Amino acid sequence: MSGEATLYAGEIIEALRYVDDAKPDEPPYTGFLPERILRKFGVPLVDGTIPGVAVITGKAKDAKAGAALVKDLQAKGILVMLVNDIIEQCIEENIKVGVDYLTFPLGKFTQIIHAVNFAARAGLAFGGVPKGERARMLEYQKNRVPAFVIALGELDAVTVAIGAGALFMGFPIVTDQALPPELTISGLLEPEPDYGKIVKLALELRNIKLKIVDIPVPITVGPAFEGETIRKKEA
């Protein structure tokens, strides 16, 4: 229940930020993901064209390791949402973000709630879940929204509280930090200090199975990019 309360608190805090300013976040931060983004990516999520959603929060052990995680997810066609210092680390390593790359730097602190908000709105828009149907929404999130969280760096009180909210929604968490046995929840909350194995474990926990063909081209390739144009500077 503490996780559920955290989600409500985060939503209230973020809503207040938008009361006097329709666009309170400056680039590169996106903040709230508008309806056009939900419509663009909601259907591909439902039909499996986009196989999953990764929310990466915190700070990687170094910028190159964090960037490699994001590039790995992008190459797999995963929709990526970034929160906190991992955003600056990706900028440092020239990781491409935005709609064209299925990667959204939401912002910091309570901006992570925009990832949960996106998932909940997907349930309302595409899952046929009526407003107020709490149990049905949770069931939809657990069984139909293939989302997971990768928590990097020190697990402070805010990260732990939001992590409890992710578990409440049924989203498994992988962290690069050591966890005492009493905090590890098999299948839901597991540690993996090896950055080369984090994505693999996260996909396994969410039961996301991919058929990847490694094509030696300098761009991200996958079903989610069908119909996209290759720009000259990327060729």
mmCIF file with all atom_site columns, N, CA, C and O in Angstrom, residues 102-129:
data_model
loop_
_atom_site.group_PDB
_atom_site.id
_atom_site.type_symbol
_atom_site.label_atom_id
_atom_site.label_alt_id
_atom_site.label_comp_id
_atom_site.label_asym_id
_atom_site.label_entity_id
_atom_site.label_seq_id
_atom_site.pdbx_PDB_ins_code
_atom_site.Cartn_x
_atom_site.Cartn_y
_atom_site.Cartn_z
_atom_site.occupancy
_atom_site.B_iso_or_equiv
_atom_site.pdbx_formal_charge
_atom_site.auth_seq_id
_atom_site.auth_comp_id
_atom_site.auth_asym_id
_atom_site.auth_atom_id
_atom_site.pdbx_PDB_model_num
ATOM 1   N N  . LEU A 1 102 ? 12.395  6.033  -29.879 1.00 0.00 ? 102 LEU A N  1
ATOM 2   C CA . LEU A 1 102 ? 11.607  5.379  -28.843 1.00 0.00 ? 102 LEU A CA 1
ATOM 3   C C  . LEU A 1 102 ? 12.222  5.584  -27.458 1.00 0.00 ? 102 LEU A C  1
ATOM 4   O O  . LEU A 1 102 ? 12.165  4.716  -26.594 1.00 0.00 ? 102 LEU A O  1
ATOM 5   N N  . THR A 1 103 ? 12.824  6.737  -27.238 1.00 0.00 ? 103 THR A N  1
ATOM 6   C CA . THR A 1 103 ? 13.534  7.005  -25.988 1.00 0.00 ? 103 THR A CA 1
ATOM 7   C C  . THR A 1 103 ? 13.154  8.391  -25.475 1.00 0.00 ? 103 THR A C  1
ATOM 8   O O  . THR A 1 103 ? 13.361  9.386  -26.173 1.00 0.00 ? 103 THR A O  1
ATOM 9   N N  . PHE A 1 104 ? 12.618  8.427  -24.246 1.00 0.00 ? 104 PHE A N  1
ATOM 10  C CA . PHE A 1 104 ? 12.107  9.678  -23.699 1.00 0.00 ? 104 PHE A CA 1
ATOM 11  C C  . PHE A 1 104 ? 12.777  10.012 -22.363 1.00 0.00 ? 104 PHE A C  1
ATOM 12  O O  . PHE A 1 104 ? 12.598  9.287  -21.385 1.00 0.00 ? 104 PHE A O  1
ATOM 13  N N  . PRO A 1 105 ? 13.550  11.107 -22.314 1.00 0.00 ? 105 PRO A N  1
ATOM 14  C CA . PRO A 1 105 ? 14.134  11.556 -21.050 1.00 0.00 ? 105 PRO A CA 1
ATOM 15  C C  . PRO A 1 105 ? 13.085  12.338 -20.252 1.00 0.00 ? 105 PRO A C  1
ATOM 16  O O  . PRO A 1 105 ? 12.890  13.539 -20.469 1.00 0.00 ? 105 PRO A O  1
ATOM 17  N N  . LEU A 1 106 ? 12.382  11.661 -19.372 1.00 0.00 ? 106 LEU A N  1
ATOM 18  C CA . LEU A 1 106 ? 11.241  12.273 -18.676 1.00 0.00 ? 106 LEU A CA 1
ATOM 19  C C  . LEU A 1 106 ? 11.654  13.440 -17.792 1.00 0.00 ? 106 LEU A C  1
ATOM 20  O O  . LEU A 1 106 ? 10.971  14.463 -17.747 1.00 0.00 ? 106 LEU A O  1
ATOM 21  N N  . GLY A 1 107 ? 12.746  13.287 -17.050 1.00 0.00 ? 107 GLY A N  1
ATOM 22  C CA . GLY A 1 107 ? 13.164  14.333 -16.131 1.00 0.00 ? 107 GLY A CA 1
ATOM 23  C C  . GLY A 1 107 ? 13.738  13.737 -14.867 1.00 0.00 ? 107 GLY A C  1
ATOM 24  O O  . GLY A 1 107 ? 14.311  12.650 -14.890 1.00 0.00 ? 107 GLY A O  1
ATOM 25  N N  . LYS A 1 108 ? 13.556  14.439 -13.761 1.00 0.00 ? 108 LYS A N  1
ATOM 26  C CA . LYS A 1 108 ? 14.128  13.981 -12.494 1.00 0.00 ? 108 LYS A CA 1
ATOM 27  C C  . LYS A 1 108 ? 13.062  13.894 -11.400 1.00 0.00 ? 108 LYS A C  1
ATOM 28  O O  . LYS A 1 108 ? 11.953  14.378 -11.539 1.00 0.00 ? 108 LYS A O  1
ATOM 29  N N  . PHE A 1 109 ? 13.448  13.210 -10.333 1.00 0.00 ? 109 PHE A N  1
ATOM 30  C CA . PHE A 1 109 ? 12.627  13.107 -9.123  1.00 0.00 ? 109 PHE A CA 1
ATOM 31  C C  . PHE A 1 109 ? 11.240  12.548 -9.453  1.00 0.00 ? 109 PHE A C  1
ATOM 32  O O  . PHE A 1 109 ? 11.118  11.448 -9.967  1.00 0.00 ? 109 PHE A O  1
ATOM 33  N N  . THR A 1 110 ? 10.174  13.324 -9.221  1.00 0.00 ? 110 THR A N  1
ATOM 34  C CA . THR A 1 110 ? 8.817   12.792 -9.418  1.00 0.00 ? 110 THR A CA 1
ATOM 35  C C  . THR A 1 110 ? 8.411   12.687 -10.884 1.00 0.00 ? 110 THR A C  1
ATOM 36  O O  . THR A 1 110 ? 7.329   12.168 -11.177 1.00 0.00 ? 110 THR A O  1
ATOM 37  N N  . GLN A 1 111 ? 9.257   13.131 -11.812 1.00 0.00 ? 111 GLN A N  1
ATOM 38  C CA . GLN A 1 111 ? 8.914   12.976 -13.236 1.00 0.00 ? 111 GLN A CA 1
ATOM 39  C C  . GLN A 1 111 ? 8.806   11.505 -13.644 1.00 0.00 ? 111 GLN A C  1
ATOM 40  O O  . GLN A 1 111 ? 8.241   11.198 -14.684 1.00 0.00 ? 111 GLN A O  1
ATOM 41  N N  . ILE A 1 112 ? 9.308   10.620 -12.812 1.00 0.00 ? 112 ILE A N  1
ATOM 42  C CA . ILE A 1 112 ? 9.171   9.199  -13.120 1.00 0.00 ? 112 ILE A CA 1
ATOM 43  C C  . ILE A 1 112 ? 7.705   8.779  -13.151 1.00 0.00 ? 112 ILE A C  1
ATOM 44  O O  . ILE A 1 112 ? 7.337   7.802  -13.801 1.00 0.00 ? 112 ILE A O  1
ATOM 45  N N  . ILE A 1 113 ? 6.839   9.548  -12.486 1.00 0.00 ? 113 ILE A N  1
ATOM 46  C CA . ILE A 1 113 ? 5.413   9.199  -12.461 1.00 0.00 ? 113 ILE A CA 1
ATOM 47  C C  . ILE A 1 113 ? 4.805   9.269  -13.856 1.00 0.00 ? 113 ILE A C  1
ATOM 48  O O  . ILE A 1 113 ? 3.774   8.644  -14.132 1.00 0.00 ? 113 ILE A O  1
ATOM 49  N N  . HIS A 1 114 ? 5.440   9.997  -14.770 1.00 0.00 ? 114 HIS A N  1
ATOM 50  C CA . HIS A 1 114 ? 4.900   10.086 -16.125 1.00 0.00 ? 114 HIS A CA 1
ATOM 51  C C  . HIS A 1 114 ? 4.984   8.742  -16.863 1.00 0.00 ? 114 HIS A C  1
ATOM 52  O O  . HIS A 1 114 ? 4.217   8.505  -17.798 1.00 0.00 ? 114 HIS A O  1
ATOM 53  N N  . ALA A 1 115 ? 5.904   7.883  -16.433 1.00 0.00 ? 115 ALA A N  1
ATOM 54  C CA . ALA A 1 115 ? 5.959   6.529  -17.001 1.00 0.00 ? 115 ALA A CA 1
ATOM 55  C C  . ALA A 1 115 ? 4.759   5.715  -16.525 1.00 0.00 ? 115 ALA A C  1
ATOM 56  O O  . ALA A 1 115 ? 4.121   5.001  -17.307 1.00 0.00 ? 115 ALA A O  1
ATOM 57  N N  . VAL A 1 116 ? 4.432   5.829  -15.238 1.00 0.00 ? 116 VAL A N  1
ATOM 58  C CA . VAL A 1 116 ? 3.270   5.124  -14.684 1.00 0.00 ? 116 VAL A CA 1
ATOM 59  C C  . VAL A 1 116 ? 1.985   5.683  -15.280 1.00 0.00 ? 116 VAL A C  1
ATOM 60  O O  . VAL A 1 116 ? 1.065   4.941  -15.632 1.00 0.00 ? 116 VAL A O  1
ATOM 61  N N  . ASN A 1 117 ? 1.942   6.998  -15.420 1.00 0.00 ? 117 ASN A N  1
ATOM 62  C CA . ASN A 1 117 ? 0.785   7.666  -16.013 1.00 0.00 ? 117 ASN A CA 1
ATOM 63  C C  . ASN A 1 117 ? 0.544   7.151  -17.434 1.00 0.00 ? 117 ASN A C  1
ATOM 64  O O  . ASN A 1 117 ? -0.597  6.876  -17.824 1.00 0.00 ? 117 ASN A O  1
ATOM 65  N N  . PHE A 1 118 ? 1.619   7.002  -18.197 1.00 0.00 ? 118 PHE A N  1
ATOM 66  C CA . PHE A 1 118 ? 1.541   6.493  -19.566 1.00 0.00 ? 118 PHE A CA 1
ATOM 67  C C  . PHE A 1 118 ? 0.932   5.093  -19.576 1.00 0.00 ? 118 PHE A C  1
ATOM 68  O O  . PHE A 1 118 ? 0.047   4.775  -20.376 1.00 0.00 ? 118 PHE A O  1
ATOM 69  N N  . ALA A 1 119 ? 1.408   4.231  -18.667 1.00 0.00 ? 119 ALA A N  1
ATOM 70  C CA . ALA A 1 119 ? 0.913   2.853  -18.595 1.00 0.00 ? 119 ALA A CA 1
ATOM 71  C C  . ALA A 1 119 ? -0.562  2.815  -18.200 1.00 0.00 ? 119 ALA A C  1
ATOM 72  O O  . ALA A 1 119 ? -1.353  2.046  -18.762 1.00 0.00 ? 119 ALA A O  1
ATOM 73  N N  . ALA A 1 120 ? -0.943  3.656  -17.240 1.00 0.00 ? 120 ALA A N  1
ATOM 74  C CA . ALA A 1 120 ? -2.341  3.686  -16.797 1.00 0.00 ? 120 ALA A CA 1
ATOM 75  C C  . ALA A 1 120 ? -3.264  4.183  -17.903 1.00 0.00 ? 120 ALA A C  1
ATOM 76  O O  . ALA A 1 120 ? -4.351  3.632  -18.120 1.00 0.00 ? 120 ALA A O  1
ATOM 77  N N  . ARG A 1 121 ? -2.836  5.191  -18.632 1.00 0.00 ? 121 ARG A N  1
ATOM 78  C CA . ARG A 1 121 ? -3.639  5.709  -19.737 1.00 0.00 ? 121 ARG A CA 1
ATOM 79  C C  . ARG A 1 121 ? -3.760  4.687  -20.866 1.00 0.00 ? 121 ARG A C  1
ATOM 80  O O  . ARG A 1 121 ? -4.778  4.631  -21.550 1.00 0.00 ? 121 ARG A O  1
ATOM 81  N N  . ALA A 1 122 ? -2.708  3.864  -21.046 1.00 0.00 ? 122 ALA A N  1
ATOM 82  C CA . ALA A 1 122 ? -2.793  2.796  -22.041 1.00 0.00 ? 122 ALA A CA 1
ATOM 83  C C  . ALA A 1 122 ? -3.885  1.810  -21.663 1.00 0.00 ? 122 ALA A C  1
ATOM 84  O O  . ALA A 1 122 ? -4.618  1.312  -22.521 1.00 0.00 ? 122 ALA A O  1
ATOM 85  N N  . GLY A 1 123 ? -3.996  1.529  -20.362 1.00 0.00 ? 123 GLY A N  1
ATOM 86  C CA . GLY A 1 123 ? -5.059  0.637  -19.899 1.00 0.00 ? 123 GLY A CA 1
ATOM 87  C C  . GLY A 1 123 ? -6.434  1.210  -20.146 1.00 0.00 ? 123 GLY A C  1
ATOM 88  O O  . GLY A 1 123 ? -7.370  0.490  -20.533 1.00 0.00 ? 123 GLY A O  1
ATOM 89  N N  . LEU A 1 124 ? -6.579  2.514  -19.949 1.00 0.00 ? 124 LEU A N  1
ATOM 90  C CA . LEU A 1 124 ? -7.871  3.176  -20.177 1.00 0.00 ? 124 LEU A CA 1
ATOM 91  C C  . LEU A 1 124 ? -8.205  3.232  -21.666 1.00 0.00 ? 124 LEU A C  1
ATOM 92  O O  . LEU A 1 124 ? -9.350  2.983  -22.066 1.00 0.00 ? 124 LEU A O  1
ATOM 93  N N  . ALA A 1 125 ? -7.198  3.551  -22.475 1.00 0.00 ? 125 ALA A N  1
ATOM 94  C CA . ALA A 1 125 ? -7.437  3.781  -23.902 1.00 0.00 ? 125 ALA A CA 1
ATOM 95  C C  . ALA A 1 125 ? -7.519  2.500  -24.708 1.00 0.00 ? 125 ALA A C  1
ATOM 96  O O  . ALA A 1 125 ? -8.345  2.386  -25.623 1.00 0.00 ? 125 ALA A O  1
ATOM 97  N N  . PHE A 1 126 ? -6.672  1.524  -24.383 1.00 0.00 ? 126 PHE A N  1
ATOM 98  C CA . PHE A 1 126 ? -6.568  0.333  -25.225 1.00 0.00 ? 126 PHE A CA 1
ATOM 99  C C  . PHE A 1 126 ? -6.994  -0.955 -24.525 1.00 0.00 ? 126 PHE A C  1
ATOM 100 O O  . PHE A 1 126 ? -7.215  -1.965 -25.177 1.00 0.00 ? 126 PHE A O  1
ATOM 101 N N  . GLY A 1 127 ? -7.096  -0.904 -23.210 1.00 0.00 ? 127 GLY A N  1
ATOM 102 C CA . GLY A 1 127 ? -7.444  -2.115 -22.469 1.00 0.00 ? 127 GLY A CA 1
ATOM 103 C C  . GLY A 1 127 ? -8.898  -2.213 -22.103 1.00 0.00 ? 127 GLY A C  1
ATOM 104 O O  . GLY A 1 127 ? -9.344  -3.218 -21.536 1.00 0.00 ? 127 GLY A O  1
ATOM 105 N N  . GLY A 1 128 ? -9.649  -1.156 -22.408 1.00 0.00 ? 128 GLY A N  1
ATOM 106 C CA . GLY A 1 128 ? -11.065 -1.172 -22.076 1.00 0.00 ? 128 GLY A CA 1
ATOM 107 C C  . GLY A 1 128 ? -11.334 -1.148 -20.583 1.00 0.00 ? 128 GLY A C  1
ATOM 108 O O  . GLY A 1 128 ? -12.402 -1.584 -20.134 1.00 0.00 ? 128 GLY A O  1
ATOM 109 N N  . VAL A 1 129 ? -10.383 -0.641 -19.803 1.00 0.00 ? 129 VAL A N  1
ATOM 110 C CA . VAL A 1 129 ? -10.563 -0.576 -18.348 1.00 0.00 ? 129 VAL A CA 1
ATOM 111 C C  . VAL A 1 129 ? -11.325 0.694  -18.001 1.00 0.00 ? 129 VAL A C  1
ATOM 112 O O  . VAL A 1 129 ? -10.855 1.795  -18.276 1.00 0.00 ? 129 VAL A O  1
#
